[in-house]
Amino acid sequence: MGVTERPATAVFDEATAVRPAGPGRYQVRPDERFALVAPGGVTPPAVNGGVMVATVLRAVMDTSPHPYPVATSAHFLRVPQLEPAEVEVTWLKHGRTAATARAALIQDAQVVLDVTVTTGGLPEGPGAIADGELTWTGDPPNLPPIEECVNLGPWRGTVGTDGTAGYAAHVDVRMDPATTGWRRGEPSGIPEMRGYFSLRERRDPDAYLLALAVDALPPVVFGLGAAGWAPTVELTWHMRAVPAPGPLIVAARSRHVSGGWFDEEAEVWDAAGRLVAQSRQIARVGRSSRPRA
Amino acid sequence: MGVTERPATAVFDEATAVRPAGPGRYQVRPDERFALVAPGGVTPPAVNGGVMVATVLRAVMDTSPHPYPVATSAHFLRVPQLEPAEVEVTWLKHGRTAATARAALIQDAQVVLDVTVTTGGLPEGPGAIADGELTWTGDPPNLPPIEECVNLGPWRGTVGTDGTAGYAAHVDVRMDPATTGWRRGEPSGIPEMRGYFSLRERRDPDAYLLALAVDALPPVVFGLGAAGWAPTVELTWHMRAVPAPGPLIVAARSRHVSGGWFDEEAEVWDAAGRLVAQSRQIARVGRSSRPRA
């Protein structure tokens, strides 16, 4: 997983690019390169939710008075089509400590993704703690070394029958083997996923890549024997620090599954061992789920 | 804490009432009875954030096609004034499984609270699990019996010097003694709060009371020696089941405190032992904090 092996392409930055189209308006395009292409073919393939949030965040940060998206809440209303869309940004407050904007991804005059973002300042590095400042962090996740992890590769459900490469062709996910039993039909019985995450291309983590990282692993309910696409209904994530270069560690779990709903909480730690992002989403258990007795 | 001792008033329902004022518009009034009245006097006293969210939720649920607010994300932009305000509700989607609305609490033509709500169906009771449905729940919080807990009473910072009773006069919070050392200047060093929560008046929990419960305990950073009002910047909560009558258990913790920001995650369990709500907020460490060395 050495950095030098990675191609210097810009697939992620292209896929999340925004083009100004008037005051508070940006042209974007959901990108098939980050779509989860189901075998047999869902129409349309669903682009990873984190990638869509990253796209909206680029539009918001373009005019933010503060440097980082501290709190981003996103409600997913419709499956984005792989065609041009528009992001609309409206600032509700420009404060000294925080600023808040509403943003929406719109296609065919309908809101696909509704987002509210509060931006602010964050610790820039390990030496950025002010004198006498209150700091505290919980225990980090416990993963085996990356060499002992399972390279998920282009897993089932992410490459089309026509050979089209989607999401899994552009991310590099190395899973803690304790959370990969579902791949051989032996789910652990615990809704947890842990792994190292980076792009296959050479690119350091930043706010936009964190927006993807919090939604990058297979759904935690795979650990309970569920299968199939688990559509996110709402996802909120908090950026807590500026990430160091290198692969990210993502640890996700659920606390409650019932009524067809499950929560998924993820923490993202950077290569320097700092907690850099937290998220919780609520999602629907996939239709093709086969619960264990 | 017997139910029969409690007065049959309706302070909470009055404080969160909404009055229709045209299509998608409601008149409301932030209520001093749920304000955190600081000794010495902050102007204006800040009404508990959960009470404000409950007020907005009443307006949203008035026209929701689904019965429960499954996902509510709220960004707190300004301190509400204790004077009339308006809630504006706009529906973005009416789907079969979920519907989504944007709502805003507005005073003096400015957004005070920006909220997005996705509504849907939820398990109605312990027998509401469909055959073959995937269900799973993590371990419940571990609290001593309610008789062994600390009655927080009208704690410092919640009753005005003029004797005005605010927030603490209307809620009944019984804290796990392990999380109350901060009251005698001996914080535990762990950012956790656990306690039983109900109103002082006789009222069973529902979605609106859950919106208050997730933000009902003292800030978790009091466990680290912080003090003073810790303003919520963003709070998202998920309703997971319809709560049974009786006191709620609230367990809150933080995972990371730095740069003046802290996260607070709360779980709410009902008297029947079911996980009924989850939340995470990001807030500012209070200005009067005295971090421990």
Coordinates of C-alpha atoms in Angstrom, one line a residue:
Chain A
M1 CA 0.0 0.0 0.0
G2 CA 3.0 2.3 -0.5
V3 CA 2.1 5.8 -1.7
T4 CA 4.6 5.6 -4.6
E5 CA 2.6 2.7 -6.3
R6 CA -0.5 4.8 -6.7
P7 CA -1.4 6.6 -9.9
A8 CA -1.5 10.4 -9.8
T9 CA -5.0 10.6 -11.3
A10 CA -7.7 12.8 -10.0
V11 CA -10.8 10.6 -10.3
F12 CA -12.2 11.6 -6.9
D13 CA -11.6 15.4 -7.4
E14 CA -13.2 15.1 -10.9
A15 CA -16.2 13.2 -9.6
T16 CA -16.9 15.7 -6.9
A17 CA -16.1 18.8 -8.9
V18 CA -18.5 21.8 -8.9
R19 CA -18.7 24.6 -11.6
P20 CA -20.1 28.0 -10.6
A21 CA -23.3 28.8 -12.5
G22 CA -24.5 32.0 -10.9
P23 CA -24.8 33.3 -7.3
G24 CA -25.0 30.3 -4.9
R25 CA -25.5 27.9 -7.8
Y26 CA -23.1 25.2 -9.1
Q27 CA -23.2 22.6 -11.9
V28 CA -22.3 19.1 -10.9
R29 CA -22.7 15.5 -12.2
P30 CA -23.1 12.3 -10.2
D31 CA -20.3 10.2 -11.4
E32 CA -20.6 6.5 -12.4
R33 CA -17.1 5.9 -11.3
F34 CA -18.3 5.9 -7.7
A35 CA -21.6 4.1 -8.3
L36 CA -22.4 0.8 -6.7
V37 CA -23.2 -1.3 -9.7
A38 CA -25.4 -4.2 -8.8
P39 CA -25.0 -7.5 -10.6
G40 CA -28.0 -7.9 -12.8
G41 CA -28.2 -4.1 -12.8
V42 CA -30.1 -1.7 -10.6
T43 CA -31.3 1.3 -12.8
P44 CA -29.7 3.7 -12.1
P45 CA -26.7 2.6 -10.2
A46 CA -26.6 4.5 -6.9
V47 CA -23.6 6.7 -6.4
N48 CA -22.0 6.3 -3.0
G49 CA -23.7 8.7 -0.6
G50 CA -20.4 10.1 0.8
V51 CA -19.3 11.1 -2.6
M52 CA -22.5 13.0 -3.1
V53 CA -22.1 14.8 0.2
A54 CA -18.5 15.6 -0.7
T55 CA -19.8 17.2 -3.9
V56 CA -22.3 19.4 -2.1
L57 CA -19.6 20.3 0.5
R58 CA -17.3 21.6 -2.3
A59 CA -20.1 24.0 -3.3
V60 CA -20.7 25.1 0.3
M61 CA -17.0 25.6 1.1
D62 CA -16.5 27.7 -2.1
T63 CA -18.1 30.7 -0.2
S64 CA -17.6 29.7 3.4
P65 CA -16.1 32.3 5.8
H66 CA -14.6 29.5 7.8
P67 CA -12.1 26.8 6.6
Y68 CA -13.8 23.5 7.6
P69 CA -17.2 21.7 7.5
V70 CA -17.5 21.0 11.2
A71 CA -21.1 19.7 11.1
T72 CA -22.8 18.3 8.0
S73 CA -26.3 16.8 8.0
A74 CA -27.6 15.2 4.9
H75 CA -31.0 13.8 4.1
F76 CA -31.1 11.5 1.1
L77 CA -34.4 11.9 -0.7
R78 CA -34.0 10.3 -4.2
V79 CA -31.4 8.2 -6.1
P80 CA -29.3 10.6 -8.1
Q81 CA -29.4 10.1 -11.9
L82 CA -26.1 9.9 -13.7
E83 CA -26.7 13.2 -15.5
P84 CA -26.1 16.9 -14.8
A85 CA -27.5 18.3 -11.6
E86 CA -27.3 21.6 -9.7
V87 CA -26.3 22.5 -6.1
E88 CA -27.9 25.5 -4.6
V89 CA -26.3 27.1 -1.5
T90 CA -27.9 29.6 0.8
W91 CA -26.1 31.1 3.8
L92 CA -28.2 31.4 6.9
K93 CA -25.6 32.8 9.3
H94 CA -22.1 34.2 9.1
G95 CA -20.8 34.1 12.7
R96 CA -17.4 34.7 14.2
T97 CA -17.1 31.1 15.4
A98 CA -19.4 29.3 13.0
A99 CA -21.4 29.9 9.8
T100 CA -24.3 27.9 8.6
A101 CA -25.5 27.2 5.0
R102 CA -28.4 25.2 3.6
A103 CA -27.6 23.4 0.4
A104 CA -29.5 21.1 -2.0
L105 CA -28.6 18.9 -4.9
I106 CA -31.4 19.3 -7.4
Q107 CA -32.3 17.2 -10.5
D108 CA -35.4 17.6 -12.6
A109 CA -36.6 20.4 -10.2
Q110 CA -36.6 17.9 -7.3
V111 CA -34.4 17.8 -4.2
V112 CA -32.2 14.7 -4.4
L113 CA -30.0 15.5 -1.3
D114 CA -30.8 18.1 1.3
V115 CA -27.8 19.3 3.3
T116 CA -27.2 21.7 6.2
V117 CA -23.6 22.6 6.9
T118 CA -22.0 24.5 9.8
T119 CA -18.4 25.6 9.1
G120 CA -15.8 26.7 11.6
G121 CA -12.2 26.4 12.6
L122 CA -10.5 23.2 13.8
P123 CA -7.1 22.1 15.2
E124 CA -4.7 22.1 12.2
G125 CA -2.2 19.6 13.6
P126 CA -0.8 17.8 16.6
G127 CA 0.9 20.9 17.9
A128 CA -2.3 23.0 17.6
I129 CA -3.6 22.7 21.1
A130 CA -3.8 26.1 22.8
D131 CA -2.4 26.5 26.3
G132 CA -4.8 25.4 29.0
E133 CA -7.3 24.2 26.4
L134 CA -9.7 21.3 27.4
T135 CA -8.8 18.2 25.4
W136 CA -9.9 14.6 25.7
T137 CA -10.2 11.6 23.4
G138 CA -11.7 8.1 23.8
D139 CA -9.9 4.9 23.1
P140 CA -8.9 4.3 19.4
P141 CA -10.3 1.3 17.5
N142 CA -8.2 -1.8 17.7
L143 CA -7.2 -3.2 14.3
P144 CA -4.6 -5.6 13.1
P145 CA -1.7 -4.2 11.0
I146 CA -2.8 -3.4 7.5
E147 CA -0.7 -6.3 6.1
E148 CA -3.0 -8.7 8.0
C149 CA -6.2 -7.2 6.7
V150 CA -8.4 -8.4 3.9
N151 CA -8.2 -6.5 0.6
L152 CA -11.8 -6.2 -0.3
G153 CA -11.0 -5.6 -4.0
P154 CA -13.8 -5.1 -6.5
W155 CA -16.4 -6.9 -4.3
R156 CA -19.7 -8.4 -5.5
G157 CA -22.2 -5.7 -6.2
T158 CA -19.8 -3.1 -7.3
V159 CA -18.8 -4.1 -10.8
G160 CA -21.4 -4.3 -13.5
T161 CA -21.9 -7.5 -15.6
D162 CA -20.6 -5.4 -18.6
G163 CA -17.3 -5.0 -16.8
T164 CA -17.9 -1.4 -15.9
A165 CA -15.8 -0.5 -12.9
G166 CA -17.7 1.4 -10.2
Y167 CA -17.0 2.4 -6.6
A168 CA -14.8 -0.5 -5.6
A169 CA -12.5 0.1 -8.5
H170 CA -11.5 3.5 -7.0
V171 CA -11.3 2.8 -3.3
D172 CA -8.8 0.7 -1.4
V173 CA -10.4 -1.0 1.6
R174 CA -8.4 -3.4 3.8
M175 CA -10.8 -5.0 6.3
D176 CA -10.1 -6.3 9.8
P177 CA -10.6 -10.1 9.1
A178 CA -12.9 -10.3 12.2
T179 CA -15.5 -8.3 10.3
T180 CA -15.4 -10.1 6.9
G181 CA -17.1 -13.5 7.7
W182 CA -20.1 -12.3 5.6
R183 CA -18.0 -12.6 2.5
R184 CA -18.0 -16.4 2.9
G185 CA -21.5 -16.7 4.2
E186 CA -20.4 -16.7 7.8
P187 CA -21.4 -13.3 9.3
S188 CA -20.0 -12.6 12.7
G189 CA -23.4 -11.9 14.2
I190 CA -22.2 -8.5 15.3
P191 CA -23.0 -5.3 13.3
E192 CA -19.4 -4.0 13.0
M193 CA -17.0 -3.1 10.2
R194 CA -13.4 -2.0 10.6
G195 CA -10.8 -1.3 8.0
Y196 CA -8.2 0.9 6.5
F197 CA -9.4 3.2 3.8
S198 CA -7.8 5.2 1.0
L199 CA -8.3 5.9 -2.6
R200 CA -6.6 3.7 -5.2
E201 CA -5.2 6.9 -6.7
R202 CA -2.6 9.0 -4.9
R203 CA -4.5 11.6 -2.8
D204 CA -4.1 12.7 0.8
P205 CA -7.2 12.9 3.0
D206 CA -9.0 16.2 3.5
A207 CA -12.6 17.2 4.4
Y208 CA -14.0 15.9 1.1
L209 CA -12.3 12.5 1.4
L210 CA -13.5 12.3 5.1
A211 CA -17.1 12.8 3.8
L212 CA -16.5 9.6 1.7
A213 CA -14.6 7.7 4.4
V214 CA -17.5 7.9 6.9
D215 CA -19.7 5.9 4.4
A216 CA -16.9 3.9 2.7
L217 CA -17.2 0.4 4.3
P218 CA -19.8 -2.3 3.6
P219 CA -23.0 -1.8 5.6
V220 CA -22.6 -2.9 9.2
V221 CA -25.7 -5.1 8.9
F222 CA -23.8 -7.4 6.6
G223 CA -22.3 -8.6 9.9
L224 CA -25.9 -9.8 10.8
G225 CA -26.4 -11.7 7.6
A226 CA -28.1 -8.9 5.7
A227 CA -27.2 -8.4 2.1
G228 CA -28.0 -6.0 -0.7
W229 CA -27.9 -2.2 -1.0
A230 CA -28.7 -0.5 2.3
P231 CA -29.9 3.0 1.3
T232 CA -28.9 5.8 3.6
V233 CA -31.8 7.9 4.6
E234 CA -29.9 10.5 6.8
L235 CA -26.2 10.9 7.6
T236 CA -24.6 13.5 9.8
W237 CA -20.9 13.8 10.2
H238 CA -18.5 16.0 12.2
M239 CA -15.0 16.9 11.2
R240 CA -12.9 17.0 14.3
A241 CA -9.4 17.6 13.1
V242 CA -7.4 18.1 9.9
P243 CA -6.2 14.6 8.8
A244 CA -2.6 13.7 8.3
P245 CA -1.5 12.1 5.0
G246 CA -1.8 8.3 4.8
P247 CA -4.5 5.7 5.0
L248 CA -7.5 6.3 7.3
I249 CA -8.8 3.9 9.8
V250 CA -12.6 3.6 9.8
A251 CA -14.5 1.8 12.6
A252 CA -18.3 1.4 12.2
R253 CA -20.9 -0.2 14.4
S254 CA -24.7 -0.3 14.8
R255 CA -26.5 0.0 18.1
H256 CA -30.0 -0.9 17.0
V257 CA -31.7 -2.7 14.1
S258 CA -35.5 -2.9 13.9
G259 CA -38.5 -2.0 11.8
G260 CA -36.4 -2.1 8.7
W261 CA -34.1 0.7 10.0
F262 CA -30.6 0.5 11.3
D263 CA -28.1 3.1 12.6
E264 CA -24.5 3.0 11.6
E265 CA -21.9 5.1 13.6
A266 CA -18.5 5.5 12.1
E267 CA -15.3 7.0 13.5
V268 CA -12.4 7.9 11.3
W269 CA -8.8 8.1 12.7
D270 CA -5.9 9.4 10.7
A271 CA -2.4 7.8 10.1
A272 CA -1.1 9.9 13.0
G273 CA -3.6 8.3 15.4
R274 CA -6.0 11.2 15.8
L275 CA -9.8 11.1 15.7
V276 CA -10.6 13.2 12.6
A277 CA -14.2 12.5 11.9
Q278 CA -17.4 11.0 13.4
S279 CA -20.7 10.1 11.7
R280 CA -24.0 8.5 12.3
Q281 CA -26.4 7.5 9.6
I282 CA -29.8 5.9 9.6
A283 CA -30.5 3.5 6.7
R284 CA -32.9 0.9 5.5
V285 CA -32.0 -2.8 5.7
G286 CA -31.6 -4.0 2.1
R287 CA -34.5 -5.7 0.5
S288 CA -32.6 -8.9 -0.3
S289 CA -31.6 -9.4 3.3
R290 CA -31.6 -12.9 4.6
P291 CA -31.8 -12.6 8.4
R292 CA -30.2 -15.4 10.4
A293 CA -32.4 -17.4 12.6
Chain B
M1 CA -41.0 9.1 41.8
G2 CA -44.5 7.6 41.8
V3 CA -46.6 8.7 38.9
T4 CA -49.5 9.5 41.2
E5 CA -47.5 12.2 43.0
R6 CA -47.1 14.3 39.9
P7 CA -49.4 17.3 39.1
A8 CA -51.5 16.9 35.9
T9 CA -50.3 20.2 34.4
A10 CA -49.3 20.7 30.8
V11 CA -46.3 22.9 31.0
F12 CA -44.3 21.0 28.4
D13 CA -47.1 20.8 25.9
E14 CA -47.9 24.5 26.4
A15 CA -44.2 25.5 26.0
T16 CA -43.9 23.5 22.7
A17 CA -47.3 24.4 21.3
V18 CA -47.7 25.6 17.7
R19 CA -50.6 27.6 16.3
P20 CA -51.3 27.4 12.5
A21 CA -50.8 30.8 10.8
G22 CA -51.2 30.0 7.2
P23 CA -50.0 27.2 4.8
G24 CA -46.8 25.7 6.3
R25 CA -46.6 28.5 8.9
Y26 CA -47.0 28.3 12.7
Q27 CA -46.8 30.8 15.5
V28 CA -44.7 29.7 18.5
R29 CA -43.1 31.3 21.6
P30 CA -39.8 30.2 23.2
D31 CA -40.9 29.6 26.8
E32 CA -39.0 30.9 29.9
R33 CA -40.1 27.9 31.9
F34 CA -37.5 25.8 30.0
A35 CA -34.8 28.4 30.0
L36 CA -31.4 27.9 31.6
V37 CA -31.4 30.9 33.9
A38 CA -27.8 31.7 34.7
P39 CA -26.9 33.1 38.1
G40 CA -26.0 36.7 37.5
G41 CA -28.1 36.6 34.4
V42 CA -27.3 35.8 30.8
T43 CA -29.5 38.0 28.5
P44 CA -31.6 36.4 27.2
P45 CA -31.8 33.1 29.1
A46 CA -31.3 30.3 26.6
V47 CA -34.2 27.9 26.3
N48 CA -33.1 24.2 26.3
G49 CA -32.3 23.2 22.7
G50 CA -34.3 20.0 22.9
V51 CA -37.4 22.0 23.8
M52 CA -36.9 24.2 20.8
V53 CA -36.5 21.1 18.5
A54 CA -39.7 19.6 20.0
T55 CA -41.5 22.8 19.1
V56 CA -40.4 22.7 15.5
L57 CA -41.2 19.0 15.3
R58 CA -44.8 19.7 16.4
A59 CA -45.1 22.0 13.4
V60 CA -43.6 19.4 11.0
M61 CA -45.7 16.5 12.3
D62 CA -48.9 18.5 11.9
T63 CA -48.8 17.8 8.1
S64 CA -46.6 14.7 8.0
P65 CA -47.9 11.7 6.0
H66 CA -45.9 9.3 8.4
P67 CA -46.4 9.1 12.1
Y68 CA -42.9 9.5 13.6
P69 CA -39.9 11.8 13.2
V70 CA -37.3 9.1 12.5
A71 CA -34.4 11.5 11.7
T72 CA -34.2 15.1 12.9
S73 CA -31.1 17.3 12.3
A74 CA -31.0 20.7 13.8
H75 CA -28.4 23.5 13.5
F76 CA -28.6 26.1 16.2
L77 CA -27.8 29.5 14.7
R78 CA -28.9 32.1 17.2
V79 CA -30.2 32.2 20.8
P80 CA -34.0 32.4 20.7
Q81 CA -35.6 35.5 22.3
L82 CA -38.4 35.0 24.7
E83 CA -40.9 36.5 22.3
P84 CA -43.2 35.3 19.5
A85 CA -41.5 33.4 16.6
E86 CA -42.6 31.6 13.5
V87 CA -41.9 28.1 12.3
E88 CA -41.9 27.6 8.5
V89 CA -42.3 24.0 7.1
T90 CA -41.6 23.0 3.5
W91 CA -42.1 19.4 2.4
L92 CA -39.4 18.2 0.0
K93 CA -40.6 14.6 -0.5
H94 CA -43.6 12.5 0.3
G95 CA -42.5 8.9 -0.2
R96 CA -44.0 5.6 0.7
T97 CA -41.4 4.7 3.4
A98 CA -40.2 8.2 4.3
A99 CA -41.1 11.9 3.9
T100 CA -38.7 14.8 4.4
A101 CA -39.4 18.4 5.4
R102 CA -37.2 21.4 6.0
A103 CA -38.3 23.6 8.8
A104 CA -37.0 26.8 10.3
L105 CA -37.7 28.8 13.5
I106 CA -37.6 32.4 12.6
Q107 CA -37.4 35.6 14.7
D108 CA -36.9 39.1 13.4
A109 CA -36.5 37.7 9.8
Q110 CA -33.5 35.6 10.9
V111 CA -33.2 31.8 11.1
V112 CA -32.7 30.9 14.8
L113 CA -32.9 27.1 14.3
D114 CA -32.6 25.2 11.0
V115 CA -34.1 21.7 11.0
T116 CA -34.5 18.9 8.5
V117 CA -36.8 16.1 9.5
T118 CA -37.4 12.7 7.8
T119 CA -40.6 11.0 9.0
G120 CA -41.6 7.3 8.7
G121 CA -43.1 4.3 10.5
L122 CA -41.5 2.7 13.6
P123 CA -42.1 -0.4 15.8
E124 CA -45.2 0.5 18.0
G125 CA -44.5 -1.9 20.9
P126 CA -42.6 -5.0 22.1
G127 CA -44.8 -7.3 20.0
A128 CA -44.4 -5.2 16.9
I129 CA -41.6 -7.3 15.3
A130 CA -42.6 -8.8 12.0
D131 CA -41.9 -12.4 11.3
G132 CA -38.3 -13.0 10.0
E133 CA -37.5 -9.3 10.5
L134 CA -33.8 -8.5 11.2
T135 CA -33.5 -7.1 14.8
W136 CA -30.5 -6.5 17.0
T137 CA -29.7 -4.2 19.9
G138 CA -26.5 -3.4 21.7
D139 CA -26.0 -3.6 25.5
P140 CA -28.1 -1.3 27.6
P141 CA -26.5 1.3 29.9
N142 CA -25.7 0.2 33.4
L143 CA -27.3 2.4 36.1
P144 CA -28.0 1.9 39.8
P145 CA -31.7 1.7 40.8
I146 CA -33.5 5.1 40.7
E147 CA -33.6 5.2 44.5
E148 CA -29.8 5.3 44.6
C149 CA -29.5 8.1 42.2
V150 CA -28.9 11.8 42.9
N151 CA -31.9 14.1 42.5
L152 CA -30.4 17.0 40.7
G153 CA -33.1 19.3 41.8
P154 CA -33.0 23.0 40.7
W155 CA -29.2 22.9 40.2
R156 CA -26.9 26.0 40.0
G157 CA -27.4 27.9 36.8
T158 CA -31.1 27.1 36.3
V159 CA -32.8 29.3 38.8
G160 CA -32.6 33.1 38.5
T161 CA -31.4 35.3 41.4
D162 CA -34.9 36.7 41.4
G163 CA -36.3 33.2 42.2
T164 CA -37.7 32.6 38.7
A165 CA -37.9 28.9 38.1
G166 CA -36.5 27.8 34.8
Y167 CA -35.7 24.4 33.1
A168 CA -34.7 22.5 36.3
A169 CA -38.0 23.3 38.0
H170 CA -39.8 21.3 35.3
V171 CA -37.7 18.3 34.8
D172 CA -36.9 15.5 37.2
V173 CA -33.3 14.2 36.7
R174 CA -31.9 11.4 38.9
M175 CA -28.2 11.0 38.1
D176 CA -26.0 8.0 38.5
P177 CA -23.8 9.1 41.4
A178 CA -20.7 8.0 39.4
T179 CA -21.3 11.0 37.1
T180 CA -22.0 13.7 39.6
G181 CA -18.6 14.4 41.2
W182 CA -18.5 17.8 39.4
R183 CA -21.2 19.0 41.7
R184 CA -18.8 19.0 44.6
G185 CA -15.8 20.1 42.6
E186 CA -14.5 16.6 42.0
P187 CA -15.2 15.8 38.3
S188 CA -14.7 12.1 37.4
G189 CA -12.3 12.9 34.6
I190 CA -14.6 11.0 32.1
P191 CA -17.0 12.9 29.9
E192 CA -20.1 10.8 30.7
M193 CA -23.5 11.6 32.2
R194 CA -26.2 8.9 33.1
G195 CA -29.5 9.4 34.7
Y196 CA -33.3 8.8 34.8
F197 CA -35.3 11.6 33.1
S198 CA -39.0 12.6 33.3
L199 CA -41.0 15.7 33.6
R200 CA -42.0 16.9 37.1
E201 CA -45.6 17.0 35.7
R202 CA -47.5 13.8 34.9
R203 CA -46.8 13.1 31.2
D204 CA -45.8 10.0 29.3
P205 CA -42.9 10.1 26.9
D206 CA -43.5 10.5 23.2
A207 CA -41.6 11.9 20.2
Y208 CA -41.6 15.4 21.6
L209 CA -40.4 14.4 25.0
L210 CA -37.6 12.3 23.4
A211 CA -36.5 15.4 21.6
L212 CA -36.0 17.0 25.0
A213 CA -34.6 13.8 26.7
V214 CA -31.6 13.6 24.3
D215 CA -30.4 17.0 25.5
A216 CA -31.7 16.9 29.1
L217 CA -28.7 16.0 31.2
P218 CA -25.9 18.4 32.2
P219 CA -23.2 18.7 29.5
V220 CA -20.8 15.7 29.5
V221 CA -17.8 18.0 29.6
F222 CA -18.8 18.8 33.2
G223 CA -17.2 15.4 33.9
L224 CA -13.9 16.9 32.7
G225 CA -14.1 19.9 35.0
A226 CA -15.7 22.3 32.4
A227 CA -18.5 24.6 33.6
G228 CA -20.9 27.1 32.2
W229 CA -23.4 26.9 29.4
A230 CA -22.2 24.7 26.6
P231 CA -24.1 25.9 23.5
T232 CA -25.2 23.2 21.1
V233 CA -24.2 24.0 17.5
E234 CA -25.8 21.0 15.8
L235 CA -27.8 18.1 17.1
T236 CA -29.2 15.1 15.2
W237 CA -31.4 12.6 16.8
H238 CA -33.1 9.4 15.6
M239 CA -36.3 8.0 17.1
R240 CA -36.1 4.2 17.0
A241 CA -39.2 3.0 18.8
V242 CA -42.4 4.3 20.5
P243 CA -41.5 4.7 24.2
A244 CA -43.5 3.0 26.9
P245 CA -44.8 5.0 29.8
G246 CA -42.5 5.7 32.7
P247 CA -39.1 7.4 33.4
L248 CA -36.5 7.3 30.6
I249 CA -32.9 6.3 31.0
V250 CA -30.5 8.7 29.3
A251 CA -26.8 7.8 28.9
A252 CA -24.5 10.3 27.3
R253 CA -20.8 10.4 26.5
S254 CA -18.2 12.2 24.5
R255 CA -15.6 10.8 22.3
H256 CA -13.5 13.8 21.6
V257 CA -12.9 17.3 23.0
S258 CA -10.6 19.8 21.2
G259 CA -10.4 23.2 19.6
G260 CA -13.3 24.4 21.8
W261 CA -15.6 21.7 20.3
F262 CA -17.0 18.6 21.9
D263 CA -19.4 15.9 20.7
E264 CA -22.0 14.4 23.0
E265 CA -23.8 11.2 22.1
A266 CA -26.9 10.2 24.0
E267 CA -29.0 7.1 24.0
V268 CA -32.5 7.0 25.5
W269 CA -34.0 3.7 26.8
D270 CA -37.6 3.5 27.9
A271 CA -39.0 1.9 31.1
A272 CA -39.6 -1.3 29.2
G273 CA -35.9 -1.6 28.5
R274 CA -35.9 -0.7 24.8
L275 CA -33.6 1.7 22.9
V276 CA -36.0 4.4 21.8
A277 CA -33.8 7.3 20.7
Q278 CA -30.2 8.1 19.8
S279 CA -28.5 11.5 19.3
R280 CA -25.2 13.2 18.7
Q281 CA -24.6 16.8 19.1
I282 CA -21.6 19.0 18.6
A283 CA -21.3 21.9 21.0
R284 CA -18.9 24.5 22.2
V285 CA -17.0 24.2 25.5
G286 CA -18.4 26.8 27.9
R287 CA -16.5 30.0 28.2
S288 CA -16.2 29.8 32.0
S289 CA -14.5 26.3 31.8
R290 CA -11.7 25.6 34.2
P291 CA -9.9 22.6 32.6
R292 CA -8.1 20.3 35.1
A293 CA -4.4 20.0 34.8

